[in-house]
Tab-separated table of C-alpha atoms and ligand atoms in Angstrom:
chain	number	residue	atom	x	y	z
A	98	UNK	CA	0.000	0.000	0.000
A	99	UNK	CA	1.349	3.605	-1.070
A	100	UNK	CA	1.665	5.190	2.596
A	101	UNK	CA	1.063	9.133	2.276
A	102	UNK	CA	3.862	11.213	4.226
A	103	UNK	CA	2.800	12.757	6.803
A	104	UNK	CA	4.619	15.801	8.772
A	105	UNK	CA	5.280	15.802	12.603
A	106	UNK	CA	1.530	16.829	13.931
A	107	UNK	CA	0.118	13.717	11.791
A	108	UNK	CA	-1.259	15.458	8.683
A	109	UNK	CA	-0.823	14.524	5.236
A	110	UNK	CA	2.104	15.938	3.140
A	111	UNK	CA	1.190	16.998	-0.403
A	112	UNK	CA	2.694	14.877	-3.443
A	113	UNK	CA	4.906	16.917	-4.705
A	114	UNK	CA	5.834	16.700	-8.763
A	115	UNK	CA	7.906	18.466	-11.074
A	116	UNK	CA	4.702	19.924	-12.217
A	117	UNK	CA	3.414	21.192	-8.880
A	118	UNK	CA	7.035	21.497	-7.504
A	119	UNK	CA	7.218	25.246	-8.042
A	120	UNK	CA	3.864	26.081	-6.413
A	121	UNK	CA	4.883	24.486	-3.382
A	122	UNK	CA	8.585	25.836	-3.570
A	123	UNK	CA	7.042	29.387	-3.942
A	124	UNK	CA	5.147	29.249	-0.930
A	125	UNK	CA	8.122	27.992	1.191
A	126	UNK	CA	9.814	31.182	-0.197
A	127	UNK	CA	6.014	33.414	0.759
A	128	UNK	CA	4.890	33.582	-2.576
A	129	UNK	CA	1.720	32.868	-4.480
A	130	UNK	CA	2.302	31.299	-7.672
A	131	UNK	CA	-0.399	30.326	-10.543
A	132	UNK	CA	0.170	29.031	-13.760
A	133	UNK	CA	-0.495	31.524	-16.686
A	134	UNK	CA	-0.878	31.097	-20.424
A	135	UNK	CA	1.224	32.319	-22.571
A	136	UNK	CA	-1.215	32.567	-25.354
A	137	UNK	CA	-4.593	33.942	-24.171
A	138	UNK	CA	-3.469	34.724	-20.669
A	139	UNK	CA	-5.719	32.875	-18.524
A	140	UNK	CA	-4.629	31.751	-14.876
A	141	UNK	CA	-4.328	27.904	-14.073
A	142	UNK	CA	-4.981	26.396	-10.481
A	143	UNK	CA	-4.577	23.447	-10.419
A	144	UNK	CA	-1.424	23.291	-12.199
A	145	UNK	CA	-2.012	21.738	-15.326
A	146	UNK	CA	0.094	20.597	-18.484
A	147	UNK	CA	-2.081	22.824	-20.837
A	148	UNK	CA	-4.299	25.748	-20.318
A	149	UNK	CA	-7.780	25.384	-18.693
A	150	UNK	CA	-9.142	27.457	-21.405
A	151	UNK	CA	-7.308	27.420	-24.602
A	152	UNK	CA	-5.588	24.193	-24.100
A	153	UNK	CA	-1.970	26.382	-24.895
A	154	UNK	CA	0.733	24.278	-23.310
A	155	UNK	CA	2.988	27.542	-23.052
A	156	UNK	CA	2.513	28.012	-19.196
A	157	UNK	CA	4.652	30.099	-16.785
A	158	UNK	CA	4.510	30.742	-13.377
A	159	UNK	CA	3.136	33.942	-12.127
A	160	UNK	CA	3.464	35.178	-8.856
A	161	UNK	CA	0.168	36.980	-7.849
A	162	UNK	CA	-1.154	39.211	-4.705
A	163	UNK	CA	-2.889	36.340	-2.791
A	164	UNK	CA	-6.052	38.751	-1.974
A	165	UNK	CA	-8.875	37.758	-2.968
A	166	UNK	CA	-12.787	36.817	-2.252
A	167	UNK	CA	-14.325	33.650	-0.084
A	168	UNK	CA	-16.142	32.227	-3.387
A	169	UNK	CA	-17.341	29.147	-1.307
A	170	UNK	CA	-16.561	27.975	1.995
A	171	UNK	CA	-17.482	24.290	4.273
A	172	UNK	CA	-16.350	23.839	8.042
A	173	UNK	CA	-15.243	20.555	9.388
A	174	UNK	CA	-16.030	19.834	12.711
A	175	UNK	CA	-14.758	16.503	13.169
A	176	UNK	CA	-11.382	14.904	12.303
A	177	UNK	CA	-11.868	13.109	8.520
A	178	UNK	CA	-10.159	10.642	6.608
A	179	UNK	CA	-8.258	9.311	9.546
A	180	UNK	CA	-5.871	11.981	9.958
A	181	UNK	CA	-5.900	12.947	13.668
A	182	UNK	CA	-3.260	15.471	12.952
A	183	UNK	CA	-6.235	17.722	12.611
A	184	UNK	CA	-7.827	17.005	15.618
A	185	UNK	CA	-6.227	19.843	17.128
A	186	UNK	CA	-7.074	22.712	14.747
A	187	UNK	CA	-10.596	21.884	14.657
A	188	UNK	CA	-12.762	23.234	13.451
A	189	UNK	CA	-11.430	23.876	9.989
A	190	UNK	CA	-12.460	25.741	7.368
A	191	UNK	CA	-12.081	24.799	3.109
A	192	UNK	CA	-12.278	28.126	1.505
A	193	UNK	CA	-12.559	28.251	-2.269
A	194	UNK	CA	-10.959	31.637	-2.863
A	195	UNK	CA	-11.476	33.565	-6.635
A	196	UNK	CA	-8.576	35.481	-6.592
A	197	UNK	CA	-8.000	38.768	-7.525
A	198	UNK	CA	-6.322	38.204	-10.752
A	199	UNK	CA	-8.917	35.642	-11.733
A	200	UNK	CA	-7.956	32.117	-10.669
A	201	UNK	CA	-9.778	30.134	-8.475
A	202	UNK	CA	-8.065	28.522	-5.677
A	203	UNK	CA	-8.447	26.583	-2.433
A	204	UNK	CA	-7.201	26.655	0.875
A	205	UNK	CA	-7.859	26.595	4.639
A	206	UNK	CA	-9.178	30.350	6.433
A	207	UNK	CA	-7.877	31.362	9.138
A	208	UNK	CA	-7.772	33.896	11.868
A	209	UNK	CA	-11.562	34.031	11.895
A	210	UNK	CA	-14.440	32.113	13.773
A	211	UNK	CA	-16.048	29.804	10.949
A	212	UNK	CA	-19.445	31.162	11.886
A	213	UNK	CA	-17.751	34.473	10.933
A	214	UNK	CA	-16.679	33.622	7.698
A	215	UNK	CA	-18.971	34.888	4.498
A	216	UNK	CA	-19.339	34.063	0.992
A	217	UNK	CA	-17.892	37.668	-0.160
A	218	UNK	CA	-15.584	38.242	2.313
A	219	UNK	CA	-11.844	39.402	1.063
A	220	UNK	CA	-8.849	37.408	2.055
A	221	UNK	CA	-5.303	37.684	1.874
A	222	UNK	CA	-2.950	34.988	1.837
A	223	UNK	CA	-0.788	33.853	4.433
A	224	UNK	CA	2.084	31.052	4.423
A	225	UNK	CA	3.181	28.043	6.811
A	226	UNK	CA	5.931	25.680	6.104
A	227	UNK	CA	4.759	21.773	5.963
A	228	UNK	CA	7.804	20.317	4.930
A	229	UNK	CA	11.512	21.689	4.771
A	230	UNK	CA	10.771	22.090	1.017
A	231	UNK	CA	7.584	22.793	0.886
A	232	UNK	CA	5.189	25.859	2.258
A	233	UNK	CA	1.423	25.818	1.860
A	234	UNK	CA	-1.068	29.275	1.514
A	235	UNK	CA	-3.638	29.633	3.808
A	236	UNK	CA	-6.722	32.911	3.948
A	237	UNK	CA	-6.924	35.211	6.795
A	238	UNK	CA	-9.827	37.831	6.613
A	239	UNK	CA	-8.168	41.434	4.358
Q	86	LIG	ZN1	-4.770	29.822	-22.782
């Protein structure tokens, strides 16, 4: 069975590729990185071989402001998936986040009480190291 890596609290470490490699690089380093196209210019989250909208396969990473608006949000209030490492932070909050510059991205809010949080609130990214290579973003309220 493929075991997933998991960091000191007991959480899952992201797979890191070489095609996600640079997101997760970036935020180590406290930047916010997207893909963009080099044809029509259109912002990529996921990372993807080609462009979500043209299908261009010319894609460089961008770094962008990390503000942005709570597009979608759910709160967890109990530990999933068998990963007590999250036991501790609960309860935890999924924001999907449309970012200023037009991508859409996820990540966890917070610095704000879930019952708090509003579709239409601004964000602003923040960063925390999982890994010595690797960073991840996270929301707090603008
Ligand atoms: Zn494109």
């Amino acid at each position: 069975m493929n075991e997933k890596r998991m960091d000191a609290a007991g959480k899952p470490l992201p797979e890191i590729t070489d095609a996600t490699r640079p997101f997760w690089t970036a935020a180590k380093n406290r930047k916010l990185v997207v893909q963009k196209c080099g044809r029509c210019g259109t912002l990529n989250f996921l990372p993807k071989p080609w462009c979500i909208d043209c299908g261009g396969r010319q894609l460089d990473w961008v770094e962008v402001s990390g503000r942005g608006t709570i597009y979608s949000f759910t709160t967890a209030s109990k530990v999933m998936m068998n990963f007590p490492g999250w036991k501790a932070d609960l309860p935890v909050t999924l924001g999907i986040i449309d970012l200023d510059e037009g991508a859409r991205m996820y990540g966890q809010v917070i610095g704000i009480k879930p019952e708090a949080i509003r579709i239409g609130l601004k964000v602003a990214v923040t960063f925390e190291d999982i890994s010595p290579e690797a960073g991840i973003p996270k929301f707090v309220p603008a």
